[in-house]
Coordinates of C-alpha atoms and ligand atoms in Angstrom, one line a residue:
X82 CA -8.1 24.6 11.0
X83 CA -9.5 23.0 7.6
X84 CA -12.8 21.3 8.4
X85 CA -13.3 18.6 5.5
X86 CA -16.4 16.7 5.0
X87 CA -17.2 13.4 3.4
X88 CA -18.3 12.2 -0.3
X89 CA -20.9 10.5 -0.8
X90 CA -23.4 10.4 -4.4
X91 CA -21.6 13.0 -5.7
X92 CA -21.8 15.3 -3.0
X93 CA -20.0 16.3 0.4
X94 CA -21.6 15.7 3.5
X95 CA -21.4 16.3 7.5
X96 CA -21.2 13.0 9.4
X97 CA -24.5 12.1 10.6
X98 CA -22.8 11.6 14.3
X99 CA -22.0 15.6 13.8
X100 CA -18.8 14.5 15.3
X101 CA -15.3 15.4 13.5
X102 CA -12.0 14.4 15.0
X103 CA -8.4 15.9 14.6
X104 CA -5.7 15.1 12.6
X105 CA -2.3 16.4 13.0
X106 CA 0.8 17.6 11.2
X107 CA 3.4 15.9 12.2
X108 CA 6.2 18.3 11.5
X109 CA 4.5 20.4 13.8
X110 CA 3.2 17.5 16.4
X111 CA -0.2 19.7 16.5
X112 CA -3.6 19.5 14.9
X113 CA -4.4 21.0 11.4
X114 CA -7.5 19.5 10.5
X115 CA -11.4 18.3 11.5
X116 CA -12.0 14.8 10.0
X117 CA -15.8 13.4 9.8
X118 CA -16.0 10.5 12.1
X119 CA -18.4 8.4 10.0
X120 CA -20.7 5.5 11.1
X121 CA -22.8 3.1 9.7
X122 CA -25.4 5.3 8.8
X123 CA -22.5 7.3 6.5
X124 CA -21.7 4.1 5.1
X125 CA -25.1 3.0 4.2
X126 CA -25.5 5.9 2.3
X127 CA -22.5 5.4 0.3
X128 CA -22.8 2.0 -0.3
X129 CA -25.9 2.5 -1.4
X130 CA -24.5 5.1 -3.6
X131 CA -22.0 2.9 -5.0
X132 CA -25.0 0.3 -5.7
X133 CA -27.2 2.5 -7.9
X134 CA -24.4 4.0 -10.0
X135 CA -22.9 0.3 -10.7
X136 CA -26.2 -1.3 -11.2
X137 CA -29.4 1.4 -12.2
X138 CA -26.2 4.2 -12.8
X139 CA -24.6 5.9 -15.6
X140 CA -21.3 3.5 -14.6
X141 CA -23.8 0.5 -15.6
X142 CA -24.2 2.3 -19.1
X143 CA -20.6 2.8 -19.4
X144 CA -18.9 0.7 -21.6
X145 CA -15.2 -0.2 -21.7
X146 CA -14.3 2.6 -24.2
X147 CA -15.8 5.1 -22.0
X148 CA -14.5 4.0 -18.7
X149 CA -10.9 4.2 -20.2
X150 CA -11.8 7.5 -21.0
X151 CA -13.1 8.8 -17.7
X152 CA -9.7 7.4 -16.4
X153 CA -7.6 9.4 -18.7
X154 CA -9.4 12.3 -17.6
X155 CA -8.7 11.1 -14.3
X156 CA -5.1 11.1 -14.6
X157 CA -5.0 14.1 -16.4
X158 CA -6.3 15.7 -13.3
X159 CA -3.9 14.0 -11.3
X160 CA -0.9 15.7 -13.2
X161 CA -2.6 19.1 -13.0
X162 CA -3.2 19.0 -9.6
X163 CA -0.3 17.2 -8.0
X164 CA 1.4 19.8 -6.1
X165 CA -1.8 20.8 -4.3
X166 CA -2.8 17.3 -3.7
X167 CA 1.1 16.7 -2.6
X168 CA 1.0 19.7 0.0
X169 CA -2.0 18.4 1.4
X170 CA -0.3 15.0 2.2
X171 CA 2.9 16.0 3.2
X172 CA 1.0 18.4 6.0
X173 CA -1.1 15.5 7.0
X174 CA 1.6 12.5 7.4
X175 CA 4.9 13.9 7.1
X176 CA 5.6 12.5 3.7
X177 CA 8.5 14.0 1.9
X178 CA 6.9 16.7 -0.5
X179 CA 9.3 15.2 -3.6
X180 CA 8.5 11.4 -3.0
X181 CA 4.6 12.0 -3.6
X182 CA 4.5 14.9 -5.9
X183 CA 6.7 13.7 -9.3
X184 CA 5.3 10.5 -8.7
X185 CA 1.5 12.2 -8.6
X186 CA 2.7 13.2 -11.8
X187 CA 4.7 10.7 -13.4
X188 CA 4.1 6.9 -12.4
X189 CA 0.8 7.5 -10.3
X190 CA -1.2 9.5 -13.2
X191 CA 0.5 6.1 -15.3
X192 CA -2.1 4.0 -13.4
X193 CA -5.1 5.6 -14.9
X194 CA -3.4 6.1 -18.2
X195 CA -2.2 2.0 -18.1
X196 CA -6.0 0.8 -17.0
X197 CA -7.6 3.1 -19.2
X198 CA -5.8 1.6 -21.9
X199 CA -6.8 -2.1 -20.4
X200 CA -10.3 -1.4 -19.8
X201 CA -11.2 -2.7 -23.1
X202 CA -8.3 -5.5 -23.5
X203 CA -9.9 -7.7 -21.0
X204 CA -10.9 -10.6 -23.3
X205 CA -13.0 -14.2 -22.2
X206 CA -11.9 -17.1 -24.0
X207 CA -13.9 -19.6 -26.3
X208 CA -12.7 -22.9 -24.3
X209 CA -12.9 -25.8 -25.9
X210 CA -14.6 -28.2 -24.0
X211 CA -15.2 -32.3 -24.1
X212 CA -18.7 -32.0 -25.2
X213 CA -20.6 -32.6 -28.3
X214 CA -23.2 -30.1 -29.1
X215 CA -21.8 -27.2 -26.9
X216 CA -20.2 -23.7 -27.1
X217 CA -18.7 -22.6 -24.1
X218 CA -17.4 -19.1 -23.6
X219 CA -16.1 -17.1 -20.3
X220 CA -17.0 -13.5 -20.0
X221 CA -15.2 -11.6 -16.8
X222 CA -17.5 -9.4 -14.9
X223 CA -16.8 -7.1 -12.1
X224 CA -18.1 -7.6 -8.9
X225 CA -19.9 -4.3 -7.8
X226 CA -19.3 -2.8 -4.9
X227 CA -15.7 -2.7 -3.6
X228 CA -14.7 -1.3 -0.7
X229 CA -10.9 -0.4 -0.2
X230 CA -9.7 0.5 3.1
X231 CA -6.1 2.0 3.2
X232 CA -2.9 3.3 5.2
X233 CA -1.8 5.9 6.5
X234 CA 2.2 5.9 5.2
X235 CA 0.7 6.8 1.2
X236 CA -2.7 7.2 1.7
X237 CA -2.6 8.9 -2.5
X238 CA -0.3 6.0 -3.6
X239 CA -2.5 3.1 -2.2
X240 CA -6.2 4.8 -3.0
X241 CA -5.0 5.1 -6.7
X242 CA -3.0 1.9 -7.0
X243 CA -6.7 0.5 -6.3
X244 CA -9.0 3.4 -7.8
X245 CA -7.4 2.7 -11.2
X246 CA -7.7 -1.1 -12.0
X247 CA -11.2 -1.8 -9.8
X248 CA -12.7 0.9 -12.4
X249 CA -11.0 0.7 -15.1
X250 CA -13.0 -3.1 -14.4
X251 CA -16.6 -1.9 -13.9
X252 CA -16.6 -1.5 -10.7
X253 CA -18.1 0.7 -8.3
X254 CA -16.1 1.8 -4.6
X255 CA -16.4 3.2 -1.0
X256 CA -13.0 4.0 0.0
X257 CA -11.9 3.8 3.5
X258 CA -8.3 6.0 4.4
X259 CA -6.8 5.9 7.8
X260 CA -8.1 8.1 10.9
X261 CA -4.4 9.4 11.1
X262 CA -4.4 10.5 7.2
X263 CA -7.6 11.2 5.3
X264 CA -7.2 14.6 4.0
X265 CA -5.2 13.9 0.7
X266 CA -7.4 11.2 0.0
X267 CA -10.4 14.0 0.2
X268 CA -8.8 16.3 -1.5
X269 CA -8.0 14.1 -4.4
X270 CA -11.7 13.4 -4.4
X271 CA -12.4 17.6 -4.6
X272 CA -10.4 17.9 -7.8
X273 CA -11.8 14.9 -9.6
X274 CA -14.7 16.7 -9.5
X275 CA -12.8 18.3 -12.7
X276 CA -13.4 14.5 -14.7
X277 CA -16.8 14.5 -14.5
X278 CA -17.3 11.1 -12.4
X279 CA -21.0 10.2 -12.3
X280 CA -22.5 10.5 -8.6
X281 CA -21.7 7.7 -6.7
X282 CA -18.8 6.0 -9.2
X283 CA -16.3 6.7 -6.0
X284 CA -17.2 7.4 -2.2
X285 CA -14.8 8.1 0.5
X286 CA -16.4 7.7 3.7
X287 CA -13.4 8.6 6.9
X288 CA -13.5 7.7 10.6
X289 CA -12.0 4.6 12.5
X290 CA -11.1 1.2 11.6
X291 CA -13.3 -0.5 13.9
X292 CA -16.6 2.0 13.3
X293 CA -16.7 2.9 10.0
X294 CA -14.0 0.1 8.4
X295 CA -15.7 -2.3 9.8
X296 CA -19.3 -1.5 9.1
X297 CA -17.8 -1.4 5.5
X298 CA -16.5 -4.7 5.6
X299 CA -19.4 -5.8 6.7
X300 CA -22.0 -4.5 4.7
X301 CA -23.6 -6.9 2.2
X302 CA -23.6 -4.5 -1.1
X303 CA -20.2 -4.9 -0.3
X304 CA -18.9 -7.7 -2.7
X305 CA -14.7 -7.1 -2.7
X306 CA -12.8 -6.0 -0.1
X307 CA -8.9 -4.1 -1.3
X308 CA -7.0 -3.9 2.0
X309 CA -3.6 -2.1 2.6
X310 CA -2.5 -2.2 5.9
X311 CA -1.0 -3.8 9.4
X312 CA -1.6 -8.0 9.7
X313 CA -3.5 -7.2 12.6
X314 CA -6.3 -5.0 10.8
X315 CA -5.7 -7.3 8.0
X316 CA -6.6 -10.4 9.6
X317 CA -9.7 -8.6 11.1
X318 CA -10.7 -7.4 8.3
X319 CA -10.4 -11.5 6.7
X320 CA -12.1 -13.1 9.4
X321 CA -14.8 -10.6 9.0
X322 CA -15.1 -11.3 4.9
X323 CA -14.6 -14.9 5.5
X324 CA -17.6 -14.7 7.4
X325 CA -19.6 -13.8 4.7
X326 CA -17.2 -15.6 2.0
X327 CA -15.9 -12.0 0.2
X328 CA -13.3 -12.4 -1.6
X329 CA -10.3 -9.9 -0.3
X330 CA -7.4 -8.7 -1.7
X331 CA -4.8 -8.3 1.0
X332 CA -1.4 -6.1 0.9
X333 CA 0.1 -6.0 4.6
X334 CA 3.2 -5.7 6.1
X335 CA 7.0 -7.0 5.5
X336 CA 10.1 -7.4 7.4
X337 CA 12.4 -7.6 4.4
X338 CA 15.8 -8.7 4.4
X339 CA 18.6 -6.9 2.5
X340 CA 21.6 -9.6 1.7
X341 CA 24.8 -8.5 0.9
X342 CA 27.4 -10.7 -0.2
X343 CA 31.4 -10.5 -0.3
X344 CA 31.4 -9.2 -4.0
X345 CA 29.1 -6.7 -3.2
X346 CA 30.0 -3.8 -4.1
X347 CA 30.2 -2.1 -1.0
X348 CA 29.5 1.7 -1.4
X349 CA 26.5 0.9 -3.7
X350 CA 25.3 -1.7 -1.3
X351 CA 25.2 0.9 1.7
X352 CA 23.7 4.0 -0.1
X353 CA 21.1 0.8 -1.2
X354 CA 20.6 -0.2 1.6
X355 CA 20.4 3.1 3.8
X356 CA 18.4 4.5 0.8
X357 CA 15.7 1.3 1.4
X358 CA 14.6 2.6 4.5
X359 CA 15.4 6.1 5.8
X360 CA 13.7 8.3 3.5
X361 CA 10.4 7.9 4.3
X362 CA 11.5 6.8 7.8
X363 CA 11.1 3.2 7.5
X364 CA 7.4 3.7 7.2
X365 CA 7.4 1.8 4.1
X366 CA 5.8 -1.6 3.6
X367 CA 8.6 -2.3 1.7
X368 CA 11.5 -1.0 4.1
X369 CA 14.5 -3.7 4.5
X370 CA 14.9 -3.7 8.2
X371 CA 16.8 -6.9 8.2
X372 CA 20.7 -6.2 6.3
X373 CA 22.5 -9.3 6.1
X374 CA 25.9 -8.9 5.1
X375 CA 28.8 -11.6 4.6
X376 CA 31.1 -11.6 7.8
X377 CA 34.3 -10.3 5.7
X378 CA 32.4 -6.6 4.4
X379 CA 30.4 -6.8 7.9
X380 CA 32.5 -4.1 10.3
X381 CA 33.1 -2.2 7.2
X382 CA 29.8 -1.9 6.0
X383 CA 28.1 -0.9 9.3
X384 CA 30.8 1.3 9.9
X385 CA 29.8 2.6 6.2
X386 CA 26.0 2.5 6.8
X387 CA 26.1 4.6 10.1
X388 CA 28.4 7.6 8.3
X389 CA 26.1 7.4 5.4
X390 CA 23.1 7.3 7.5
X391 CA 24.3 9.6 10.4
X392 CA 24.8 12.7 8.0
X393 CA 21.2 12.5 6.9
X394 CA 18.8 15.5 7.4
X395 CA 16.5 15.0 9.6
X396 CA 13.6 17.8 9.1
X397 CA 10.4 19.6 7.2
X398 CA 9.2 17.1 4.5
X399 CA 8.4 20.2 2.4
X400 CA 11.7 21.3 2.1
X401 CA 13.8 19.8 -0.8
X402 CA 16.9 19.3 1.1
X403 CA 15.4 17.2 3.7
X404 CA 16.4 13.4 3.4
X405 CA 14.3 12.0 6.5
X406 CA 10.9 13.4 7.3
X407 CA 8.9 12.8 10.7
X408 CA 7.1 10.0 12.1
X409 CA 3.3 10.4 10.5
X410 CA 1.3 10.6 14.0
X411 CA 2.3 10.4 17.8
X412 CA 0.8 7.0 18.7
X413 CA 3.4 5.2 16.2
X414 CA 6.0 7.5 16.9
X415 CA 5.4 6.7 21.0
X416 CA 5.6 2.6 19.5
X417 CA 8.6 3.2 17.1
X418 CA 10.6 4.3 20.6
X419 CA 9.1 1.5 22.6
X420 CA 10.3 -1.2 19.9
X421 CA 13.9 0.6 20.3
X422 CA 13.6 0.5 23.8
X423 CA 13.0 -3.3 23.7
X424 CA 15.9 -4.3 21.2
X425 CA 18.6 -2.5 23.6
X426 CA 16.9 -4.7 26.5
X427 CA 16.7 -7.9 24.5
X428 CA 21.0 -7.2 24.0
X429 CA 20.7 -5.6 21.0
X430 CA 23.6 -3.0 20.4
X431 CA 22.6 0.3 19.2
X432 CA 25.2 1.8 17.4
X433 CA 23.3 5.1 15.5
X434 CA 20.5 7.3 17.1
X435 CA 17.7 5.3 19.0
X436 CA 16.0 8.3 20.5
X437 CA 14.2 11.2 19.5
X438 CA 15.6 14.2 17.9
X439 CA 14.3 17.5 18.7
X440 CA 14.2 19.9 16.1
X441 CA 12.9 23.2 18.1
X442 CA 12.5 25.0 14.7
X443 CA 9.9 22.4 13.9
X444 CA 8.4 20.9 17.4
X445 CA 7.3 17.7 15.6
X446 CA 7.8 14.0 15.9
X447 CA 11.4 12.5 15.0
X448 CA 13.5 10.0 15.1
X449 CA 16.9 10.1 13.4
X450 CA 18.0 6.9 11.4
X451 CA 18.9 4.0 14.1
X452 CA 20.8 0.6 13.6
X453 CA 21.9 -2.0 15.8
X454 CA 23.9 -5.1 15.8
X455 CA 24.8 -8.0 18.2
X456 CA 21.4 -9.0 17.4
X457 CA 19.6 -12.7 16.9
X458 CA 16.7 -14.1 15.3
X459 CA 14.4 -14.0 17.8
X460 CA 14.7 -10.3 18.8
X461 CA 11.3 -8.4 18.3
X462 CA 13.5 -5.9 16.0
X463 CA 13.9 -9.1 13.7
X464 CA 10.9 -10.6 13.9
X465 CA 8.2 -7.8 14.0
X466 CA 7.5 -4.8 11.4
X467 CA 8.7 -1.7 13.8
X468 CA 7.8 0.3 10.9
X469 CA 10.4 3.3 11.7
X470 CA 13.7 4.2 10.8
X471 CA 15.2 1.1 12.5
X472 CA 17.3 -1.1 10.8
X473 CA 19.2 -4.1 12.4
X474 CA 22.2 -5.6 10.8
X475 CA 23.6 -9.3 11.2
X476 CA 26.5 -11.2 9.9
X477 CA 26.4 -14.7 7.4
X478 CA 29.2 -16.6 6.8
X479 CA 27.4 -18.6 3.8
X480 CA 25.2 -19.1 1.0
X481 CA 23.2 -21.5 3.0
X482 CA 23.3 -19.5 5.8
X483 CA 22.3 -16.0 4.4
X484 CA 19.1 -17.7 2.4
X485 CA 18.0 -19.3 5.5
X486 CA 18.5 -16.1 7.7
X487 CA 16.5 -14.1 5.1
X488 CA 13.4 -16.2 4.9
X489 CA 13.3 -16.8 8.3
X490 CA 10.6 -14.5 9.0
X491 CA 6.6 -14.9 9.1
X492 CA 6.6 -11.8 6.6
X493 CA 7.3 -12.2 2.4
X494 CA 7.0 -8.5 0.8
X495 CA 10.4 -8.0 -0.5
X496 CA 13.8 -8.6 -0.5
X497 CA 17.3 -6.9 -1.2
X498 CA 20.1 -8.6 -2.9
X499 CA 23.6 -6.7 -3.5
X500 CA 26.0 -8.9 -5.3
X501 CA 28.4 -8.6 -8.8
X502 CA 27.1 -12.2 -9.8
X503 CA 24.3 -11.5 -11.5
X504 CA 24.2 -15.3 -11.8
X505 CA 23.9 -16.3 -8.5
X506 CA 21.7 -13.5 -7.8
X507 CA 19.0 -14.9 -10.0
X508 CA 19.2 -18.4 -8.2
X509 CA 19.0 -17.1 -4.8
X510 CA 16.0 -15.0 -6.0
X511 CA 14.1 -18.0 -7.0
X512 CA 14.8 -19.2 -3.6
X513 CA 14.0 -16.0 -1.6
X514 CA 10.2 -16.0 -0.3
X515 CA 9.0 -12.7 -1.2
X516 CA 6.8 -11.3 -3.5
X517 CA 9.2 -8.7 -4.8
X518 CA 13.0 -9.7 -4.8
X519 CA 15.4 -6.6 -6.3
X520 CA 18.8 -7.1 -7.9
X521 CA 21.7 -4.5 -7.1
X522 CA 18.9 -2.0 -6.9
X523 CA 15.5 -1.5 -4.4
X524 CA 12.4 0.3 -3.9
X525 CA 11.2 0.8 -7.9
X526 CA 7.6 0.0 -8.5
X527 CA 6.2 0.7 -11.6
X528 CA 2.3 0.4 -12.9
X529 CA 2.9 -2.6 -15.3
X530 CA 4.5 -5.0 -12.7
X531 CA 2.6 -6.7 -9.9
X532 CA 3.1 -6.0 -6.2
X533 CA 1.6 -8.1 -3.3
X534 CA 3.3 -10.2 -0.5
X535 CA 3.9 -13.8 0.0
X536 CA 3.2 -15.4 3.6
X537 CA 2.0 -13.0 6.5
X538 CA 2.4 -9.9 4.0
X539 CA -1.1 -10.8 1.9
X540 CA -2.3 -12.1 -0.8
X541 CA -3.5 -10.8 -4.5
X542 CA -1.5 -8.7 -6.1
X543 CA -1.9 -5.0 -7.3
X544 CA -0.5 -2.7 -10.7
X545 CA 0.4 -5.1 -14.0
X546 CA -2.5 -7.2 -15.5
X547 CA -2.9 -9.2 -12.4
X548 CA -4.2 -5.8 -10.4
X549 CA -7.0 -5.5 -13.2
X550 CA -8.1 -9.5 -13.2
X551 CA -8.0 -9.2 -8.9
X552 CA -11.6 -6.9 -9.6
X553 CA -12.8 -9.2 -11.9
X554 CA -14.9 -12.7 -11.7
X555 CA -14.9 -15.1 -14.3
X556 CA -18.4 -16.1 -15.7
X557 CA -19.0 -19.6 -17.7
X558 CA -21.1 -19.7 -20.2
X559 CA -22.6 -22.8 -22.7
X560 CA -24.7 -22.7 -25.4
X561 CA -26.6 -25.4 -27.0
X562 CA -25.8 -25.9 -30.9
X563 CA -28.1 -29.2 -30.8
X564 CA -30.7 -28.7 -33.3
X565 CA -33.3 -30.4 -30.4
X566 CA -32.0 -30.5 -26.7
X567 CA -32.5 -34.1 -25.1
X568 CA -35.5 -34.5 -23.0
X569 CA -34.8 -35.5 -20.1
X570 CA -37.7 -37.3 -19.0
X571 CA -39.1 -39.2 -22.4
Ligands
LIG131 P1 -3.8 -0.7 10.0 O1 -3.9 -2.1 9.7 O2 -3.8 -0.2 11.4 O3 -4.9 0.2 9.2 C1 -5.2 0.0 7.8 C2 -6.6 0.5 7.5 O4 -7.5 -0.4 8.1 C3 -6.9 1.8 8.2 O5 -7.8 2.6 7.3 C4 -7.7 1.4 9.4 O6 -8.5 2.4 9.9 C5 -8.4 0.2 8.9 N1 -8.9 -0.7 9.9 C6 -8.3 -1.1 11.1 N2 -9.0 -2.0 11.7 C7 -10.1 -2.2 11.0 C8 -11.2 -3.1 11.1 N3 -11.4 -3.9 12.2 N4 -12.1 -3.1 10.1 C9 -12.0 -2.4 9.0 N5 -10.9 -1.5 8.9 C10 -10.0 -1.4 9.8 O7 -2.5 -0.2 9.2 P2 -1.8 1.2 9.3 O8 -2.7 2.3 8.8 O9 -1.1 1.4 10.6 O10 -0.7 1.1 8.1 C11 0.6 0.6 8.3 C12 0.7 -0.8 7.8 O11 0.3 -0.9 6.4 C13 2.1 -1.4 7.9 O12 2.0 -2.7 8.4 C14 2.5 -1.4 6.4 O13 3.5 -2.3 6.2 C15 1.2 -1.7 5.7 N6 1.3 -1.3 4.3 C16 1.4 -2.3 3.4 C17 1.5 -1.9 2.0 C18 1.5 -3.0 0.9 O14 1.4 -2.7 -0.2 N7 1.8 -4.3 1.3 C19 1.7 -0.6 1.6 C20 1.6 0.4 2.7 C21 1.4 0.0 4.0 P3 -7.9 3.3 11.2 O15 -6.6 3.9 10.7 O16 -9.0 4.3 11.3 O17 -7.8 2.4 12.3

C-alpha cells in the first residue's frame, strides 16, 4: 500500500500526529493507500509557508511575465504527465480513466496556458473622478494566502480550476482535497516538482474537513477561501469566514433540471439526457437529476431513456469500454441506496436498477443507472442532491408549467434544454435560474467561460476572466496634482 506524505515549503512531510488514514479503491471496495491526517500544527506550517513565499518569497519578486511563465511550465507538466496523474485518480475515486486523462491533457493543461497568458492583462483603470486637483487610479492586488478546499468527485479538475487563476494572480495557496480522495491531488504536486515552483508557492496539507479544513479556514494568514463542495460543508465553511469577514468563493451543489419539449428531438434528447448523468455516476455537480419532458414524448422518452440507459456497462473505470464507473467511497455509496430506498417509500416508481450491482470480477461499490417516475415536487429525490446515478423523470403539459417545475428547487448550477426552437430556447434560458443553462447540448465546460451557481449552489464564479478577478482586490488610489495641498487647519 502507497504511503503518501504531505507538502509543505517545498518539501514532503509526515503528519506531526504520526497518524495516516486509508483510502480506498473503489473498484475494488478495499484500501490502497496511507493518507497524512494533518492538524493544526501541519497547517500552521504551511500557512506560514504560503506567507513567506507571497510576502519575503521569490513569488513576491515574481512579476506578471514570470508567473505566466511558471504556469506554462505548469501545464506543460500537466500534459506530460497525465496518464500517471490519471491512473492515480481513477484508483482513488473511481473516475473513468478517459474522462480525467484527455482532459489533463487537453482543456485542463488550457487553464495554466489561458492564465498564464492573463497574468499580465490584468489592467487598473485611470477613473475619472468629480474632483479638481486629483488623479485617481485602481491597481488590483492579490490577496495572499488562499486556501482552497476541494471534492472528492474531480479532486485534479477542481484543484487546477483554482491553482491556475489564484496564481496566475499573485497569490500564494494551501490546498485542502477530500479525506476520501487525496492522492491525485499529491501526486500532481510530485511532478510539479518538474516546474520549478519556489518553496511554499503551493501547499497541500490532507486530513478531515472538520480538523484540518477547518483549522485552515480559520487561520488568520488565511485571506481567501476557494470552496468546492456539499452546502452543508459549504455553509460551514461561510459561517466560519463570515466570522472573520473572508471573502469566499463558493461552488456547491445542484439539482439540475433537464426540460424537454414536444419538438425535441427525441433520440438526441435521451442520449443528452442519459449522457448528463451516468457516466460519472451522477457524481457530478452538474448532473441533471430532474428530466422534464412534455406529456405527449413522456412514455416514449422514459421508455427510450431506460433502454439507452439499461445497456450501459457498468464496471472498471480503467477500462475504455466502461460507460459507468463505481461509486467513489462506501459511506456515499451506503447514502446513494438510502436516498433510493426513500423515493420508492415516498411513492416513487422505480422503473430501472435501484440496487446494487455486483460485479464479482471487481468486488467494488456499484450502482447501475436508476430512474423513477410517478414522482412530485416534494420527494427528497427532487428536492435534494443524491449525487448518484439517480435520475427522476416528470411530466409538463406547458411552457408555464415546465419553467416553474425547473426552478423550483433551492439549488441553481445548471440546466438542460432539448428543443428545435432555438428561439424559444433562448427566452426560457433567460428565465431559467442557473448559473449555466445548455442548448440541445450539456456537460461542456471550457477554460474561457465562467462556472459557478446561482441560489443554494454558491457564489463567484470560476475559469473565463471572472475566475482571475475572484483572487483579486481592487485598490484606490489618488494623487494630489495641486501645486500646494490645502491646510487644513490655517
Ligand atoms: P463536502 O462538502 O463534504 O466536502 C468538500 C470539502 O470540504 C472536503 O475537502 C471536506 O473535507 C471539506 N470540509 C468539510 N467540512 C469542512 C469544514 N467544516 N471546514 C473545512 N473544510 C471542510 O463535499 P464532498 O467532498 O462530499 O463533494 C461532493 C459535493 O461537491 C457535491 O455536493 C457536489 O455537487 C459538489 N461539487 C460542486 C462543484 C461545483 O463546481 N459547483 C464541483 C464538484 C463537486 P473532508 O472530505 O475531509 O470532510
Amino acid at each position: 500500500m502507497k504511503t503518501y506524505q504531505y507538502f509543505c515549503d517545498g518539501q514532503w512531510r509526515d503528519p506531526s500526529s504520526g497518524l495516516w488514514f486509508e483510502s480506498d479503491n473503489p473498484t475494488r471496495g478495499a484500501p490502497w493507500a496511507r493518507i497524512p491526517r494533518c492538524n493544526a500544527e501541519d497547517v500552521e506550517a504551511a500557512v506560514q509557508a504560503a506567507h513567506r513565499c507571497f510576502s519575503t518569497g521569490a513569488w513576491s519578486r515574481t512579476n506578471a511575465a514570470g508567473r505566466g511563465r511558471l504556469l506554462r511550465r505548469m501545464g506543460d507538466v500537466v500534459v506530460r504527465h497525465a496518464e500517471q496523474l490519471g491512473a492515480i485518480e481513477t484508483t482513488d475515486n473511481g473516475k473513468r480513466r478517459s474522462d480525467i486523462v484527455e482532459p489533463l491533457k487537453t482543456w485542463l493543461a488550457d487553464s495554466f496556458y489561458y492564465y498564464a497568458g492573463l497574468a499580465d492583462k490584468v489592467e487598473g483603470a485611470v477613473i475619472p473622478v468629480d474632483a479638481p486637483d486629483l488623479l485617481n487610479y485602481t491597481r488590483r492586488e492579490p490577496y495572499g494566502v488562499c486556501a482552497c478546499i476541494t471534492a472528492w468527485n474531480s479532486p485534479l479538475l477542481i484543484a487546477i480550476w483554482k491553482m491556475a487563476p489564484a496564481l496566475a494572480a499573485g497569490n500564494t495557496l494551501v490546498l485542502k482535497p477530500s479525506e476520501h480522495a487525496s492522492a491525485s491531488t499529491l501526486a500532481l504536486m510530485e511532478v510539479l516538482a518538474e516546474a520549478d515552483l519556489p518553496p511554499g508557492l503551493v501547499n497541500v496539507v490532507t486530513g478531515f474537513g472538520p480538523e484540518a479544513g477547518a483549522a485552515l479556514v480559520d487561520h488568520p494568514l488565511v485571506r481567501l477561501l476557494s470552496f468546492t463542495g456539499g452546502f452543508t460543508g459549504g455553509s460551514h465553511v461561510a459561517a466560519a469566514a463570515g466570522r472573520q469577514a473572508k471573502p469566499v468563493i463558493m461552488e456547491l451543489g445542484g439539482k439540475s433540471p433537464q426540460i424537454v419539449f414536444r419538438d425535441a428531438d427525441l433520440e438526441l434528447a435521451v442520449h443528452g439526457v442519459a449522457s448528463g448523468i451516468f457516466p460519472p455516476s451522477g457524481q457530478s455537480c452538474i448532473s441533471g437529476s430532474r428530466a422534464i419532458v412534455h406529456r405527449s414524448l413522456y412514455d416514449q422518452f422514459v421508455r427510450s431513456l431506460c433502454e439507452v440507459a439499461g445497456r450501459a456497462r457498468l464496471g472498471d473505470p480503467a477500462d475504455p469500454m466502461t460507460q459507468v464507473p463505481p461509486i467513489a467511497n462506501r459511506s456515499h455509496f451506503d447514502r446513494v441506496l438510502q436516498a433510493i430506498e426513500t423515493a420508492k417509500k415516498e411513492g416513487a416508481h422505480c422503473v430501472l436498477g435501484g440496487v446494487p450491482t455486483h460485479l464479482p470480477e471487481l468486488g467494488g461499490w456499484f450502482i447501475g443507472p436508476t430512474v423513477f417516475t410517478n414522482v412530485t415536487p416534494q420527494m427528497q429525490i427532487m428536492r435534494e442532491e443524491i449525487f448518484g446515478p439517480v435520475i427522476a423523470v416528470l411530466p409538463f403539459d406547458d411552457d408555464e408549467e415546465a419553467i416553474r417545475l425547473a426552478n423550483d428547487t433551492d439549488y441553481g448550477l445548471a440546466a438542460g434544454l432539448w428543443t428545435a426552437d432555438t428561439a424559444r430556447a433562448i427566452g426560457f434560458a433567460d428565465r431559467i435560474q442557473a448559473g449555466t443553462v445548455y442548448i440541445n447540448n450539456y456537460y461542456n465546460a471550457t477554460t474561457q467561460s465562467p462556472v459557478g451557481g446561482f441560489k443554494r449552489s454558491g457564489y463567484g464564479r470560476e475559469n473565463g476572466l471572472e475566475g482571475m478577478l475572484a483572487y483579486l482586490q481592487t485598490k484606490s488610489i489618488w494623487v494630489s496634482t495641486a501645486p500646494h495641498q490645502p491646510n487644513p487647519f490655517p
